[in-house]
Each structure stands twice: as structure tokens, then as C-alpha cells.
Coordinates of C-alpha atoms and ligand atoms in Angstrom, one line a residue:
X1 CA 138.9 99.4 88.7
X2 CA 136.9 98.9 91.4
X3 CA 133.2 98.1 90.3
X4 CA 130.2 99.9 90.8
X5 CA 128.2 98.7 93.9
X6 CA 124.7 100.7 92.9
X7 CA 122.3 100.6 89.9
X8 CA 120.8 103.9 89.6
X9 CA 117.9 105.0 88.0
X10 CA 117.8 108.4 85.9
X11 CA 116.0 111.3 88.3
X12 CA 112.1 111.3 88.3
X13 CA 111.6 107.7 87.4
X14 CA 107.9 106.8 87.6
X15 CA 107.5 103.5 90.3
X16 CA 104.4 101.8 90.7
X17 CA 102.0 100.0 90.0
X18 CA 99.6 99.0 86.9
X19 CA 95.5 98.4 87.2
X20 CA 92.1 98.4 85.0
X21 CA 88.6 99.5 85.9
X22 CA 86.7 96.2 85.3
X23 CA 89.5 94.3 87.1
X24 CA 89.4 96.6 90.3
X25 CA 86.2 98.4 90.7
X26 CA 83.5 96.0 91.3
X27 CA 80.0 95.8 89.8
X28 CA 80.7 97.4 86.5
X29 CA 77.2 95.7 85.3
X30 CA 77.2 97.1 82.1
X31 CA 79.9 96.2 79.7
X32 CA 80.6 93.6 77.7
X33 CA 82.8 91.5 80.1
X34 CA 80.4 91.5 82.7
X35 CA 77.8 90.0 80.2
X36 CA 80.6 87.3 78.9
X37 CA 80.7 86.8 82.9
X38 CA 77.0 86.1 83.2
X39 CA 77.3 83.6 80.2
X40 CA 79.5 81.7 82.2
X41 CA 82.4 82.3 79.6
X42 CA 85.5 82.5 82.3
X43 CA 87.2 79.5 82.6
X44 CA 86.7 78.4 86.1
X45 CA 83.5 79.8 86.1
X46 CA 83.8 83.0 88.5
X47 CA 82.6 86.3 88.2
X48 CA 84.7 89.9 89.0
X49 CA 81.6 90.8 91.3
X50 CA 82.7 93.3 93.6
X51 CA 86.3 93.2 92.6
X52 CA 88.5 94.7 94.9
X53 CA 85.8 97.5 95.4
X54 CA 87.8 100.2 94.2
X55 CA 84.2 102.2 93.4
X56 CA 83.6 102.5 97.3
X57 CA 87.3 102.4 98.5
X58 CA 90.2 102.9 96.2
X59 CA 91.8 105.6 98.1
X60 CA 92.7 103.4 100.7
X61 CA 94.9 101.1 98.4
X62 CA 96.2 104.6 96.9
X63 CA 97.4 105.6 100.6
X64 CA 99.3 101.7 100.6
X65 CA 100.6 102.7 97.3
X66 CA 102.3 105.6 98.5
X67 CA 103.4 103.7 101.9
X68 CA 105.2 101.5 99.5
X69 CA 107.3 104.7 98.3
X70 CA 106.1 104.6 94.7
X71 CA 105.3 107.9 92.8
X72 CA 102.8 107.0 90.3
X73 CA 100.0 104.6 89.5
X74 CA 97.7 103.3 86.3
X75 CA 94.6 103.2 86.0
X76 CA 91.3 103.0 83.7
X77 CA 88.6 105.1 83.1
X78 CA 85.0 102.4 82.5
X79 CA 83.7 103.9 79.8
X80 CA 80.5 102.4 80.7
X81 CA 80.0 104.1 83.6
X82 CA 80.9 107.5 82.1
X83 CA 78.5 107.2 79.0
X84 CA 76.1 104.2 80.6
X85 CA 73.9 105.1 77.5
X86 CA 74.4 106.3 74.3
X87 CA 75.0 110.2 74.4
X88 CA 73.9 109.9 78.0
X89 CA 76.9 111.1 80.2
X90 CA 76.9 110.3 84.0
X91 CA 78.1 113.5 86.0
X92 CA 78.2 110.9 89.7
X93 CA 80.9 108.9 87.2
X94 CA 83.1 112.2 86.4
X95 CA 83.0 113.1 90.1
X96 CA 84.0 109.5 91.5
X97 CA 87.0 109.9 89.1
X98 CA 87.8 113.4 90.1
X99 CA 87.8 112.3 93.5
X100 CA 90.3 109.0 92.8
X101 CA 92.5 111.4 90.6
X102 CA 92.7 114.0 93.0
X103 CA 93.6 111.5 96.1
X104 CA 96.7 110.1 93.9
X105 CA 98.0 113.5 93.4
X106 CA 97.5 115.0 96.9
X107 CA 99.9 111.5 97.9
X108 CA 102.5 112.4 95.3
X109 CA 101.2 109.4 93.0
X110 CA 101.3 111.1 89.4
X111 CA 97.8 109.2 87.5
X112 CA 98.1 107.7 84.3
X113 CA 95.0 107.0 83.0
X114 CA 94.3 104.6 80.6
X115 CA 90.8 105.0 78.5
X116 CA 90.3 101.7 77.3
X117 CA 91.1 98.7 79.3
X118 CA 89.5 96.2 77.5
X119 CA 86.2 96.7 78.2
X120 CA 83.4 99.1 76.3
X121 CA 79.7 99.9 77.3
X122 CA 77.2 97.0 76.3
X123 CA 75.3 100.1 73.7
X124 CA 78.5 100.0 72.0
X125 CA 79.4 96.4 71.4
X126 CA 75.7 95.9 70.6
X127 CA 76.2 98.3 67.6
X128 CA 79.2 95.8 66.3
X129 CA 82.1 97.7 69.0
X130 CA 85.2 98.0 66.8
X131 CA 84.1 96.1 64.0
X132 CA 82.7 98.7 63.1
X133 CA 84.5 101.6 61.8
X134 CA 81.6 104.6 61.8
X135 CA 81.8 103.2 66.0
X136 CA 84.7 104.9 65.9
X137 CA 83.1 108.4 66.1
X138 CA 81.9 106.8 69.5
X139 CA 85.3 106.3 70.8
X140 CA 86.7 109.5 70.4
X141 CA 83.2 111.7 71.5
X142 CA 83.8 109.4 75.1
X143 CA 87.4 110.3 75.3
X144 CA 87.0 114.4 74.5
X145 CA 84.6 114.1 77.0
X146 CA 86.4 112.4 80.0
X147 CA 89.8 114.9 78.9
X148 CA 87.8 117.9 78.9
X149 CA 86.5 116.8 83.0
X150 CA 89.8 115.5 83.9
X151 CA 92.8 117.2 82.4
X152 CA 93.3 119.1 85.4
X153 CA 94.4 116.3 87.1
X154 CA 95.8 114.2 84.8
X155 CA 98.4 114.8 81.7
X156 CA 99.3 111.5 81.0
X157 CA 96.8 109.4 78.9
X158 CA 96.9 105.9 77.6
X159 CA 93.9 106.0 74.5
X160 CA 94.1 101.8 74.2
X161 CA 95.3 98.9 76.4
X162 CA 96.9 96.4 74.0
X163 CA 95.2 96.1 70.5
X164 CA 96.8 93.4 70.1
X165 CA 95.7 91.1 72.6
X166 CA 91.3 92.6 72.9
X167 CA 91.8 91.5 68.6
X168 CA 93.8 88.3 68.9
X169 CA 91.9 87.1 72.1
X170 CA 88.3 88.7 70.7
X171 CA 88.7 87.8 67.1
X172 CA 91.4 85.3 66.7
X173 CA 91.4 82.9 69.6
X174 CA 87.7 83.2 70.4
X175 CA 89.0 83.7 74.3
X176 CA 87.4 87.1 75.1
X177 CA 84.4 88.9 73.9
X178 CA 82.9 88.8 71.8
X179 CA 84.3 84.9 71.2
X180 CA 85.0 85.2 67.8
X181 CA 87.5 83.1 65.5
X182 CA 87.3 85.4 62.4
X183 CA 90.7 86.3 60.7
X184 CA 88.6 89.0 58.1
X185 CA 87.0 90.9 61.6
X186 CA 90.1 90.5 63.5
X187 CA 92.2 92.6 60.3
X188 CA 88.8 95.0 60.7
X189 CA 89.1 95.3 64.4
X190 CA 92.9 96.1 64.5
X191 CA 92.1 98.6 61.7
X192 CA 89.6 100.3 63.4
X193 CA 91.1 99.9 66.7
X194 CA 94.1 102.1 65.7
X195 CA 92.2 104.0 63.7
X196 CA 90.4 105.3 67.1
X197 CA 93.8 105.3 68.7
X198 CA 94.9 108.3 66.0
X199 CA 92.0 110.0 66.0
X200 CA 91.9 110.0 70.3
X201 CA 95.4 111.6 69.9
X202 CA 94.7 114.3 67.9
X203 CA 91.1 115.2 69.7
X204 CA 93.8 115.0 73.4
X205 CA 96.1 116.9 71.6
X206 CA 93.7 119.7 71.2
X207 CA 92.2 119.7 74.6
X208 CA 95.3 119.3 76.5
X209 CA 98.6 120.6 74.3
X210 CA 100.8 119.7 76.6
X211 CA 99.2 116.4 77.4
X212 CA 101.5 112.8 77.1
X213 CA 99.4 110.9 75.1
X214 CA 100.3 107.4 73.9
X215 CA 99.3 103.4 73.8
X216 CA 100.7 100.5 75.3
X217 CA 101.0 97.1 73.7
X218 CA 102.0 93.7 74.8
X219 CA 105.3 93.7 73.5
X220 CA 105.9 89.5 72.9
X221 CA 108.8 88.0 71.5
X222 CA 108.8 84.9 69.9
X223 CA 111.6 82.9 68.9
X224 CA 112.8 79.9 66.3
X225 CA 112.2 76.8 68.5
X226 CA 115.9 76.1 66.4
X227 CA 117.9 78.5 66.1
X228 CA 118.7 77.4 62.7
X229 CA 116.2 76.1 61.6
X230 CA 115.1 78.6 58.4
X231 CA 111.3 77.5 58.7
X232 CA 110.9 78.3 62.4
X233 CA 113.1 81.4 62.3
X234 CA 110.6 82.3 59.3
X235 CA 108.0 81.1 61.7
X236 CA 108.8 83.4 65.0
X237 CA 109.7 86.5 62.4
X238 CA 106.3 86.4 61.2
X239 CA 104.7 86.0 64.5
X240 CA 106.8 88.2 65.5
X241 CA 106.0 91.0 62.9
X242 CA 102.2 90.5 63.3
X243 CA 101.6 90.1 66.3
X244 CA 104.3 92.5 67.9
X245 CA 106.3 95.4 65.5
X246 CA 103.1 96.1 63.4
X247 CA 101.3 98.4 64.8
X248 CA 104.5 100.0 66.0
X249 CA 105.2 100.6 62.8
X250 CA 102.2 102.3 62.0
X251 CA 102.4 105.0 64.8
X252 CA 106.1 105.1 63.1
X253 CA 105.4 105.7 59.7
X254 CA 101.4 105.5 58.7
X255 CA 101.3 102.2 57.7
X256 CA 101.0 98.7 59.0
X257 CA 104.1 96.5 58.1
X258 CA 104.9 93.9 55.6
X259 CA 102.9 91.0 55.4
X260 CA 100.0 93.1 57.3
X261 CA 100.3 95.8 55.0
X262 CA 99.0 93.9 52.2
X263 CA 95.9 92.9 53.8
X264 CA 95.3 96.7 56.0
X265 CA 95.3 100.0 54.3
X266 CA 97.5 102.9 55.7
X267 CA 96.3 105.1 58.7
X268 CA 96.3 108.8 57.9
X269 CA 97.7 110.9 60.4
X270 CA 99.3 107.8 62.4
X271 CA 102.6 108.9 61.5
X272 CA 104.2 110.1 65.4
X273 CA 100.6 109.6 66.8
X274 CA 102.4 109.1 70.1
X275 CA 104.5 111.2 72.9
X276 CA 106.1 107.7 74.3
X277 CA 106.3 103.7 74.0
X278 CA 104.0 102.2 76.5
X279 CA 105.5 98.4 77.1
X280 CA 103.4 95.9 78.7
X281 CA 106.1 93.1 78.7
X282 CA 105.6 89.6 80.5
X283 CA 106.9 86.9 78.6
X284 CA 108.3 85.2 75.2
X285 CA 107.2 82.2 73.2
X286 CA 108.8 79.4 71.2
X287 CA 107.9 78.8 67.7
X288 CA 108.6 75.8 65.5
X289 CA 107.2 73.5 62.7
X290 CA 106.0 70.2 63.8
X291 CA 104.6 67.8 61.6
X292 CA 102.8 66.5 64.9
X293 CA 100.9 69.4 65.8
X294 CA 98.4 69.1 63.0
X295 CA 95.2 70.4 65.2
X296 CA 97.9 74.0 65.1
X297 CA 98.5 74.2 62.0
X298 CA 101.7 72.1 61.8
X299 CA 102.9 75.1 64.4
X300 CA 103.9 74.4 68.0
X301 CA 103.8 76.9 70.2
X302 CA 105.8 76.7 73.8
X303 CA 107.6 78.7 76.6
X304 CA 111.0 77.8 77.0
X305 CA 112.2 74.8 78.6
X306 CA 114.9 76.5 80.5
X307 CA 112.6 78.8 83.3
X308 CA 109.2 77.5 82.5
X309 CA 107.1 77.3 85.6
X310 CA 103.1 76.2 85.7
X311 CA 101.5 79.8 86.5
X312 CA 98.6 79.1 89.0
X313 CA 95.9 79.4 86.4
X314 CA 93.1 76.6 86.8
X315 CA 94.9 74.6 83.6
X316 CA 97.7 72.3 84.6
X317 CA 98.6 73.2 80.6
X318 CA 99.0 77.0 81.9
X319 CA 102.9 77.5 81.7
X320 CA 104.7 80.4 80.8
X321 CA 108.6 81.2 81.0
X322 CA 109.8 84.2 83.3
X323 CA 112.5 85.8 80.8
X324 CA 113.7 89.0 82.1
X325 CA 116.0 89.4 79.6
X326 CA 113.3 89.5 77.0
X327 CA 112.7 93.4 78.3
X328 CA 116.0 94.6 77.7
X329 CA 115.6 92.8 74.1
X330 CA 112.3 94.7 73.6
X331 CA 113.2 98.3 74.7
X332 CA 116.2 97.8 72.8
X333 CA 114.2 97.0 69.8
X334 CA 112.1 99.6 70.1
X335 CA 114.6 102.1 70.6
X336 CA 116.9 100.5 67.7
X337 CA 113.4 100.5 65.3
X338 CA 111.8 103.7 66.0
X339 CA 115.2 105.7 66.2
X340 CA 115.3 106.8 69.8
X341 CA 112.7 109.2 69.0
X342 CA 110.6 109.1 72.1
X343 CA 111.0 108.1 75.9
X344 CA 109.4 104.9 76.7
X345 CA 107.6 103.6 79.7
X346 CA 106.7 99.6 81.4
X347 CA 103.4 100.5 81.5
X348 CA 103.4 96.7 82.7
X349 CA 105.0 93.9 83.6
X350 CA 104.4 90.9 86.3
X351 CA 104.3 87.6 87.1
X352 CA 102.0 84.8 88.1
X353 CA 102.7 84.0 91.6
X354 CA 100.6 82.9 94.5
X355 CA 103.8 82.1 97.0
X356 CA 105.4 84.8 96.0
X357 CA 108.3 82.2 95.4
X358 CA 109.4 83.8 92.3
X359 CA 108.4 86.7 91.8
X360 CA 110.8 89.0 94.3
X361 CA 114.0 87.6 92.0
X362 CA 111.7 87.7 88.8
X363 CA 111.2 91.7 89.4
X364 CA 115.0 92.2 90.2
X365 CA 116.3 90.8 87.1
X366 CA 113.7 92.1 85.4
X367 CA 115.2 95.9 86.8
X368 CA 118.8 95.1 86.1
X369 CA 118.1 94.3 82.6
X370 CA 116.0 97.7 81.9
X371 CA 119.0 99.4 84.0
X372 CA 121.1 98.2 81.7
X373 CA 119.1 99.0 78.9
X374 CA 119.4 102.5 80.2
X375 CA 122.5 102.7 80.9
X376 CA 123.2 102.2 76.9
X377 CA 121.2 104.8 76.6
X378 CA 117.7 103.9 75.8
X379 CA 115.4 106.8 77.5
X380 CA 113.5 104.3 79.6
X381 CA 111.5 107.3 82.6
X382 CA 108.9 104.3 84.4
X383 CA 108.5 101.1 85.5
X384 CA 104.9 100.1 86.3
X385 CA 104.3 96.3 87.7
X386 CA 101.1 94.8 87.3
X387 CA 99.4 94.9 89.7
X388 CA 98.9 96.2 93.4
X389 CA 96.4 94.0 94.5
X390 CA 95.2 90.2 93.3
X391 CA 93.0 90.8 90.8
X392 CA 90.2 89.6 88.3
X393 CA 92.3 88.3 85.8
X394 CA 90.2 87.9 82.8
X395 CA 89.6 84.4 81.7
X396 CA 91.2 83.2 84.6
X397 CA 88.9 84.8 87.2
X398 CA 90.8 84.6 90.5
X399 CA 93.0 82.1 89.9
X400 CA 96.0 83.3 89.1
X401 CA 98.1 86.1 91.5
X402 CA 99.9 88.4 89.6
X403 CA 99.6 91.1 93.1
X404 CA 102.2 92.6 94.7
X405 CA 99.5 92.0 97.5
X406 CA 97.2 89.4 98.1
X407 CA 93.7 90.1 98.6
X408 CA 91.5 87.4 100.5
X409 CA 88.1 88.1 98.9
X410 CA 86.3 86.9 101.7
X411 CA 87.2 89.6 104.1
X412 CA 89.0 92.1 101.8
X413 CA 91.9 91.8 103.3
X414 CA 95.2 92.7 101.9
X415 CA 98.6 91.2 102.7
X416 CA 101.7 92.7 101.3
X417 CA 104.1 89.8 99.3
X418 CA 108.2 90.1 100.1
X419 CA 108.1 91.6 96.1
X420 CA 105.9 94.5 97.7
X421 CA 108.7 94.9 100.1
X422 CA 111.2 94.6 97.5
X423 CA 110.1 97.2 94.7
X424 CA 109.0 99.4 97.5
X425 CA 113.1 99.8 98.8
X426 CA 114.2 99.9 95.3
X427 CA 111.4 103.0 94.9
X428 CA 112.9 104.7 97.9
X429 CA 116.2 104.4 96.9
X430 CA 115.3 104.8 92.8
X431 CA 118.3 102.5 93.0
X432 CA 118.9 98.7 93.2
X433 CA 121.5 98.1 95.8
X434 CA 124.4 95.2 96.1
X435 CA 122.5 93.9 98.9
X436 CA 119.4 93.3 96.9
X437 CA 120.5 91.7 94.3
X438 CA 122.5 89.5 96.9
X439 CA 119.3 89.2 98.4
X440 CA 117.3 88.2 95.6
X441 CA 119.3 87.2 92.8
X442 CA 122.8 85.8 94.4
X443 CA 123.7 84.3 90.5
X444 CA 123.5 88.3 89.0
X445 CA 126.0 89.0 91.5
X446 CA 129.6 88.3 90.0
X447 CA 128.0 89.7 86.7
X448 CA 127.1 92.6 87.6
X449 CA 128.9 94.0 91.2
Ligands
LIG501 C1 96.4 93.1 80.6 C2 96.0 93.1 82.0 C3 96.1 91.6 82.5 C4 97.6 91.3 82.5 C5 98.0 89.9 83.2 C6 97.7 92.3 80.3 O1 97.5 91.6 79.1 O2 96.6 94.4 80.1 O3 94.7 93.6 82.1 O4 95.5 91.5 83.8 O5 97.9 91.2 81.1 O6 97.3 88.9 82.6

């Protein structure tokens, strides 16, 4: 039987591209990243500054977004510059946002809008931020408040960008703000975090019924470090659970799971507090006991041996394995774990790239896999890569490239990377061709065509 020589993907796919406000805006002076900033608490010392300007000129990345045939794009709402003091509400901040979210649909790009990217207004983190659970209340006034200006342009909402990673980078590895290593407020912070992800739900829900509302999570795998090794499978599955399944469980079924549920009480309400999976999905770790690693715990922690490459970031120690058949394994998961209840999106996924060497092939196989996924039968509708443009990454400032274009910050100037090129033909053609993956990935070739 002659074999198949197109991948396609189901009818009204979502293609594009991922972003935050803090990352891409510029001068977003009062929340608590910019103060971690001015405490010189990134890395190599940099500041996001004036970003990629996005306050003055989004719309003309928008229009280079839609030149690359894509049909959707993320972004965040700063909450900071919506509610710059408590209770007080900035109409000039509604309007800038009306104006971005009304650009994206006038070029065919359908907005998802995320309403917590990481960063909060400095009155809120001053009063304890999610460590607090009456802050909650705080949350959910800011959200009513942006869907009852906006849900005329937008249907698709993201409440919170990865709980896991603002708690295990705030509260566990001391890496964001507010820099703390505190396993009692990280449990509280998680907690409270999906706490206010519940309660955003239902206020969305009754603003906008017909409104998709979900979360997205960085969906990480970790495996035994060998195979059969009992300890380090035990190892990776509890990592694993923790880090990754539990609060999918909870929007599943209420509760956090086992160990986590003995230390966090259920969630009322959680139960099906979400319209789809949002998957932000970059890599996988290795997990084993080591009676050498005593500074870890007796844990060591590593990427892979087999596609590890050093990602750009100002630490030679910065490595991280490109594993695109870690997606499949995760929407597969998911699916398998939650029953196929509910469509699910790549609300991120990228790679680390100045040259652009590997990230064209990276993005291919990463598509073939999710194809594949779907073509099994898991209701996969998007595919978001993060990001559009180089951007403030965090505690790596601006040294590490995750853009589909580079952006010299000097000038502003933005150059589209060969992967730019690449996702926008597979967009076009909401198909991956023979010729691409000849193109990019000549070793998938007997496998698949
Ligand atoms: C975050 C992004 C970040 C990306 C790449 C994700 O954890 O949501 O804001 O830039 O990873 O580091």
C-alpha cells in the first residue's frame, strides 16, 4: 500500500505563536519582577527595560504574525497596569488592550489571553501575593474586571501560566520572586494558587457562558536515570506526580494526588474547572539516586545524554535535552488520565537557539509526534510555539533565544529564523509535507513516508 506522503492537521487548527506581558511590553515598572530586576536578581545582571516595546508597537509584530500564515496568538494581560493600585482600575490600560485585541482579530489572529503570566502588581505581593489565601479575593476582582472590558474580543482565557513553575521557582528553588526556599509556603502557594484558578473559572463562566476558559502548565516528564532501577523509577514517579499530574488531578477530580494530597486539602468546586488542557511542553529530566550528590539530597538530576545540547544561557552548566517525543508521551497521558474528556492545546513549546541550528528539525519532530498523537485520536485543536520574537527570558535576561525571530535590541530590529519560515509553510498548508520533513528531519523519513 502505497504510503501516505502528507501529515494533516484536523480543520481549524490554531498556529502561532506564545508571549507574556512583562516579557514583551516594556517598562512594566510596577510589578514584582521589575523590582527583583532592580535588586539585581537576574543572572547576568540585565533588566527587561523596554522589552520588545510591545506598549507602543505590538501591532506591527501582530501584522508579521499574520505574514507568517498563523491564525492565532497568546498573550498576557499585566495586571499591574490594569489595577496599578489597589481598587484603582486604569481605563488608558483597558483601551491599549482593546486596541492590541482588536488588531489580532481584524488579521484573522484569534487572541488567547492569558491573565497571569508570572507577574502581579507590587500592592499585591506587598500584602503576602499568593501566600496568602484572603489575596485571593484580589485575583478574581482583577480578572471579572478585565472579562467584563474584553469579552467582546476575546473568548479564550488562560486564568494562570504554570503554577507549577511561579511555586517551584518562587518558593522551592529560591530562583524567582519572591526568592524563597520554603517547602510549608510553597504547599500554601500552590493551594492558593489553584484555589484562585477555580474561583477565576467560575466568576469567567458567569460573565462570558460561552467563554473557553482553562490553565496551562509545564507538563515535565521525568524519568528513572535506570530503567530498572526501583529507587530511581520511585524517584522520577514521585517527581513526576508532584511536580507534573497533581494539579491535573485536581481540576480532574477536586483533590490534589497522592503523596500531595496528604499535605493539601481538597479544592471545592475544582472538579472539571476547565474547558481544555493547556500544555506548555519543552523538555524531560533524568532522575537517579547517587550517593555522590550529597549537596542534592543524594538525587541527581540531568537531561539525557543522548540529544543534550548547552542552551545559550550565561551558565556553561545550562543543558537541556530537545525530546520531541516527550509531547506525544504527554498528550497521551493526559488524554489516557483524564479520559478524553476535553480538547487540548500546546499553549507552548520551544527551544533554546541562537543559530537557529536546531531548532527548524526540533519543531518538525516535535509536529510529527503531536500528528501522530492525533491521529490516535487524541483531540489535540493548537499548536502555539514560544515565542515570536527573542525575548526577556526571566532569569536569563537576554541570553537565551527561544524566537522564531531575532530581535537586535539595539535597533529593534527583527530577523526572521529558517524555523519562522518553516512553521509559517506548515501553517499555510495546516499540513507537514514529505518535502519538509526531507528538508528538515531526513532520519523521520523512512519512518514515517
Ligand atoms: C514560561 C515562559 C518562558 C518559557 C521559556 C515557560 O516556563 O511560561 O514565560 O519564557 O518557559 O523559558
Amino acid at each position: 500500500m502505497a504510503k501516505t506522503r502528507i501529515l494533516r492537521f484536523p480543520t481549524g487548527f490554531l498556529w502561532g505563536t506564545a508571549t507574556s506581558s512583562h516579557q514583551y511590553e516594556g517598562d512594566n515598572t510596577n510589578n514584582q519582577w521589575y523590582r527583583w530586576e532592580q535588586q539585581g536578581r537576574i543572572r547576568t545582571g540585565e533588566v527587561s527595560g523596554k522589552a520588545a516595546n510591545w506598549w507602543e508597537r505590538a501591532e506591527e509584530d501582530f501584522a508579521r504574525a499574520e505574514q507568517m500564515g498563523h491564525n492565532a496568538l497568546r498573550l498576557s494581560l499585566e495586571w499591574s497596569r490594569i489595577e496599578p493600585a489597589e481598587g484603582r482600575r486604569d481605563a488608558a490600560a483597558i483601551d491599549r488592550y482593546r486596541a492590541m485585541l482588536a488588531d489580532l482579530r481584524q488579521r484573522g489572529l484569534k487572541p488567547i489571553v492569558t491573565l497571569h503570566h508570572f507577574t502581579e502588581p507590587l500592592w499585591f505581593a506587598d500584602r503576602g501575593g499568593f501566600e496568602n489565601e484572603e489575596n485571593v479575593r484580589f485575583f478574581v476582582r482583577y480578572v471579572s474586571h478585565a472579562v467584563e472590558n474584553l469579552r467582546d474580543l476575546c473568548d479564550f482565557w488562560v486564568t494562570i501560566n504554570e503554577p507549577n513553575v511561579y511555586v517551584s521557582e518562587g518558593y522551592v528553588v529560591g530562583a524567582y520572586p519572591p526568592g524563597k526556599s520554603d517547602l510549608r509556603s510553597a504547599r500554601r502557594v500552590l493551594h492558593n494558587l489553584m484555589q484562585a484558578h477555580v474561583e477565576a473559572f467560575c466568576a469567567i463562566r458567569r460573565l462570558q457562558p460561552a467563554a473557553w476558559i482553562g490553565y496551562c502548565q509545564d507538563y515535565r516528564l521525568f524519568d528513572p536515570a535506570l530503567p530498572f532501577s526501583p529507587l530511581d523509577r520511585a524517584l522520577s514517579w514521585l517527581y513526576e506526580t508532584g511536580f507534573t499530574w497533581s494539579p491535573l488531578q485536581l481540576v480532574e477530580r477536586g483533590r490534589f494526588a497522592f503523596p500531595l494530597a496528604l499535605l493539601m486539602p481538597p479544592i471545592s468546586r475544582a472538579g472539571g474547572a476547565r474547558d481544555y488542557h493547556g500544555i506548555n511542553y519543552y523538555t524531560r529530566e533524568m532522575l537517579g539516586f547517587s550517593v555522590t550528590s550529597h549537596t542534592e539530597g543524594f538525587i541527581r538530576r540531568f537531561p539525557h545524554p543522548a540529544s543534550v545540547y548547552h542552551d545559550g544561557r550565561a551558565n556553561p552548566n545550562d543543558v537541556e535535552e530537545i525530546y520531541p517525543e516527550g509531547i506525544y508521551r504527554v498528550v497521551k497521558a493526559i488524554h489516557r488520565r483524564t479520559r478524553g474528556n476535553k480538547p487540548l492545546y500546546i499553549t507552548e513549546n520551544g527551544v533554546r537557539d541562537a543559530a537557529d541550528s536546531r531548532r527548524p528539525q526540533a519543531l518538525l519532530e516535535h509536529l510529527v509526534w503531536l500528528h501522530r498523537a492525533i491521529s490516535e485520536g487524541v483531540p489535540v485543536r493548537g499548536y502555539l510555539h514560544w515565542t515570536l520574537l527573542d525575548d526577556f527570558e526571566w532569569m536569563d535576561g537576554w541570553h537565551t533565544h527561544l524566537g522564531l525571530c531575532a530581535m537586535d535590541r539595539a535597533t529593534g530590529q527583527r530577523t526572521p529564523r529558517p524555523s519562522a519560515l518553516l512553521l509559517a509553510e506548515i501553517s499555510r498548508a495546516n499540513a507537514i509535507t514529505a518535502d519538509m520533513v526531507e528538508r528538515y528531519s531526513p532520519r523521520l523519513m523512512e519512518r514515517i513516508f
